[in-house]
């Protein structure tokens, strides 16, 4: 019954936001975001253009909390956030651990609070097992950010990483090609902007093309808009998958 109620609530929330966006779409409600890398393939692709719901995770005031379904980020949510190493950049990842969770990765399999996760959204492109990447937490086998070193030093207990209050552990779905919390530490709650709502346009272009300053991306769009637009992804909803 609880799962059914949660599903109904999520459905109403999702489509209520769609209506709000159509009627009052401003930067206070949504934000456009272009997926910069392949770290979340195949959930979202490089050069997917997303509308990000900024309402869901906003602090609720005494009145609005009764009108809008504010929530805290949950395990399995796809989130957009300010990159802790450079807040001028926005990243998109999936929440794997919330405050209080105990996380361990064994031969690529993620365990949360002692339970192995079933993750149908993940993609594994490298069959090899790397000590730190695929068996975590452990001694880093390569360079990691100081924030990650501090995370490991202060938050590992009995071979598990414990997520502290006010922070989240996030990973990319493309697990062997993701710069995520394993390498730069936790995502602070205040860095989280919102959750992707819908792909409003998707274009088949590599990161280096659209992110450059040469203008070649705009030339490419002018020439190949119809042939390189991923039409099947247009208006595709982006949903998190609850992790129990």
XYZ file of C-alpha atoms in Angstrom:
244
model
C 0.000 0.000 0.000
C 2.839 2.400 0.859
C 4.564 1.761 -2.480
C 1.279 2.376 -4.313
C 0.748 5.626 -2.421
C 4.320 6.690 -3.188
C 3.794 5.894 -6.889
C 0.595 7.958 -6.992
C 2.336 10.805 -5.203
C 5.271 10.744 -7.628
C 2.901 10.653 -10.610
C 0.913 13.640 -9.360
C 4.123 15.504 -8.541
C 5.655 14.816 -11.934
C 2.700 15.989 -13.987
C 1.854 18.882 -11.687
C 5.339 20.177 -12.326
C 4.917 19.737 -16.070
C 1.790 21.889 -15.949
C 3.502 24.501 -13.789
C 6.409 24.653 -16.201
C 4.124 25.144 -19.180
C 2.187 27.897 -17.419
C 4.861 29.666 -15.425
C 8.174 28.318 -16.719
C 10.875 30.561 -15.297
C 14.318 30.026 -13.836
C 12.745 29.866 -10.382
C 11.033 26.607 -11.360
C 13.323 24.960 -13.875
C 16.809 25.270 -15.274
C 18.127 24.108 -18.619
C 21.115 21.781 -18.418
C 23.232 20.063 -21.073
C 24.705 16.683 -20.119
C 28.471 17.194 -20.430
C 29.899 13.669 -20.295
C 29.037 10.012 -20.741
C 29.189 9.207 -17.026
C 25.425 8.612 -16.835
C 25.007 6.550 -20.007
C 22.662 5.117 -20.921
C 20.207 6.887 -18.576
C 21.145 10.221 -20.098
C 23.540 10.789 -22.991
C 26.120 13.389 -23.890
C 24.320 16.440 -25.297
C 20.933 15.541 -23.876
C 19.309 18.896 -23.093
C 17.397 18.626 -19.832
C 14.913 20.698 -17.908
C 15.826 20.429 -14.239
C 13.091 20.597 -11.597
C 14.334 23.062 -8.982
C 11.239 22.850 -6.777
C 11.420 19.313 -5.402
C 14.456 19.780 -3.177
C 13.904 23.455 -2.307
C 13.443 24.308 1.378
C 9.741 24.585 2.135
C 8.293 27.605 3.907
C 5.314 27.260 6.311
C 2.777 27.826 3.525
C 4.300 26.207 0.451
C 5.072 22.952 2.234
C 1.329 22.255 2.246
C 0.920 23.075 -1.454
C 3.965 21.535 -3.133
C 5.538 18.111 -2.558
C 8.990 19.077 -1.318
C 11.238 16.090 -0.606
C 14.770 15.296 0.396
C 16.945 13.492 -2.175
C 16.377 9.739 -2.033
C 18.485 6.751 -2.988
C 18.109 6.179 -6.697
C 17.263 9.800 -7.558
C 19.104 11.355 -10.482
C 20.299 14.786 -9.350
C 21.942 17.853 -10.832
C 24.340 19.620 -8.470
C 27.190 22.084 -8.284
C 30.444 20.160 -8.558
C 32.081 20.415 -5.110
C 35.528 20.891 -6.652
C 34.345 23.801 -8.826
C 30.849 25.113 -8.141
C 30.815 26.889 -11.521
C 30.280 23.452 -13.075
C 27.068 21.433 -12.839
C 27.198 17.643 -12.683
C 24.525 14.965 -13.020
C 24.785 11.694 -11.064
C 22.623 9.214 -9.179
C 22.208 9.264 -5.398
C 23.509 5.995 -3.976
C 23.798 6.895 -0.320
C 21.879 9.309 1.923
C 22.890 10.475 5.421
C 23.506 7.531 7.721
C 23.918 4.946 4.948
C 26.828 2.503 4.981
C 28.342 1.922 1.540
C 30.696 -0.710 0.247
C 31.535 -1.867 -3.278
C 32.714 -5.453 -3.779
C 33.869 -6.464 -7.278
C 31.680 -3.738 -8.849
C 28.580 -4.687 -6.809
C 27.352 -1.844 -4.586
C 26.180 -2.733 -1.089
C 24.148 -0.265 0.984
C 23.538 -1.031 4.646
C 24.696 -4.590 4.080
C 22.441 -5.286 1.093
C 23.679 -5.814 -2.453
C 21.860 -3.494 -4.859
C 20.126 -4.618 -8.035
C 20.897 -1.767 -10.435
C 19.296 -2.197 -13.870
C 20.338 1.332 -14.853
C 24.100 0.704 -14.679
C 26.479 0.170 -17.553
C 29.831 -1.624 -17.237
C 32.273 -1.080 -20.092
C 35.432 -2.486 -18.490
C 35.417 -6.130 -17.346
C 38.604 -5.684 -15.326
C 38.526 -5.232 -11.562
C 40.427 -2.186 -10.351
C 41.238 -2.198 -6.628
C 39.915 1.214 -5.624
C 37.257 1.833 -8.254
C 35.585 -1.565 -7.938
C 36.379 -2.474 -4.316
C 35.555 0.571 -2.268
C 36.449 1.992 0.208
C 40.098 1.031 -0.010
C 43.496 2.568 -0.519
C 43.375 4.672 -3.700
C 45.361 3.091 -6.531
C 45.696 6.428 -8.319
C 45.263 10.133 -7.668
C 42.062 11.241 -5.952
C 41.071 14.699 -4.727
C 41.963 15.844 -1.224
C 38.221 15.916 -0.436
C 38.046 12.197 -1.184
C 41.097 11.497 0.960
C 39.464 13.402 3.820
C 36.197 11.510 3.248
C 38.021 8.190 3.561
C 40.000 9.268 6.609
C 36.992 10.514 8.557
C 34.059 8.340 7.466
C 35.165 4.718 7.060
C 34.057 2.276 9.749
C 34.411 -1.518 9.628
C 35.270 -1.419 5.936
C 32.220 0.682 4.996
C 31.855 4.341 4.103
C 29.323 6.046 6.382
C 27.541 9.038 4.827
C 27.470 11.957 7.302
C 24.579 14.338 7.912
C 24.033 16.948 5.226
C 25.832 14.954 2.546
C 25.121 12.438 -0.203
C 27.173 9.804 -2.003
C 26.654 9.982 -5.769
C 27.845 7.801 -8.632
C 27.460 7.745 -12.391
C 25.531 4.916 -14.031
C 28.413 4.330 -16.448
C 30.455 3.015 -13.563
C 33.891 2.607 -15.160
C 33.714 6.013 -16.829
C 32.444 8.232 -14.037
C 34.187 10.928 -12.037
C 32.041 10.713 -8.922
C 32.031 10.625 -5.124
C 34.646 7.911 -5.118
C 37.129 10.435 -6.488
C 36.088 13.828 -5.063
C 33.999 13.057 -1.988
C 30.441 13.666 -0.847
C 27.894 16.013 -2.426
C 26.884 18.633 0.170
C 23.113 19.107 0.441
C 23.397 22.796 -0.381
C 25.066 21.971 -3.722
C 22.038 20.071 -5.040
C 20.107 22.115 -7.604
C 17.321 19.702 -8.498
C 16.358 16.627 -10.459
C 16.165 16.198 -14.250
C 12.568 16.269 -15.354
C 12.480 15.845 -19.118
C 14.814 15.712 -22.125
C 13.555 18.566 -24.298
C 16.165 18.000 -27.029
C 18.957 15.527 -27.658
C 21.706 15.989 -30.245
C 24.378 13.513 -31.258
C 27.587 15.449 -30.662
C 30.732 14.718 -28.620
C 31.621 16.808 -25.578
C 34.635 18.436 -27.178
C 32.504 19.756 -30.038
C 29.678 21.511 -28.179
C 31.845 22.548 -25.206
C 34.443 24.296 -27.363
C 34.569 27.978 -28.215
C 35.180 27.621 -31.941
C 31.526 27.760 -32.949
C 31.828 24.441 -34.781
C 28.908 23.049 -32.787
C 26.532 25.675 -34.157
C 27.768 25.052 -37.691
C 27.183 21.337 -37.172
C 23.643 21.967 -35.892
C 22.846 24.161 -38.882
C 23.980 21.425 -41.246
C 22.744 18.332 -39.441
C 19.869 19.353 -37.163
C 17.395 16.823 -38.544
C 19.774 13.923 -39.068
C 21.663 14.192 -35.737
C 18.762 15.082 -33.452
C 17.875 12.013 -31.393
C 14.160 12.287 -32.025
C 13.286 9.218 -29.960
C 14.606 10.990 -26.854
C 12.589 14.176 -27.328
C 10.278 14.809 -24.340
C 11.483 11.651 -22.647
C 10.955 11.834 -18.892
C 13.960 11.205 -16.661
C 12.971 9.210 -13.604
C 14.910 7.968 -10.642
C 14.635 4.327 -9.639
C 14.085 3.829 -5.899
C 16.824 1.872 -4.170
C 15.368 -0.145 -1.321
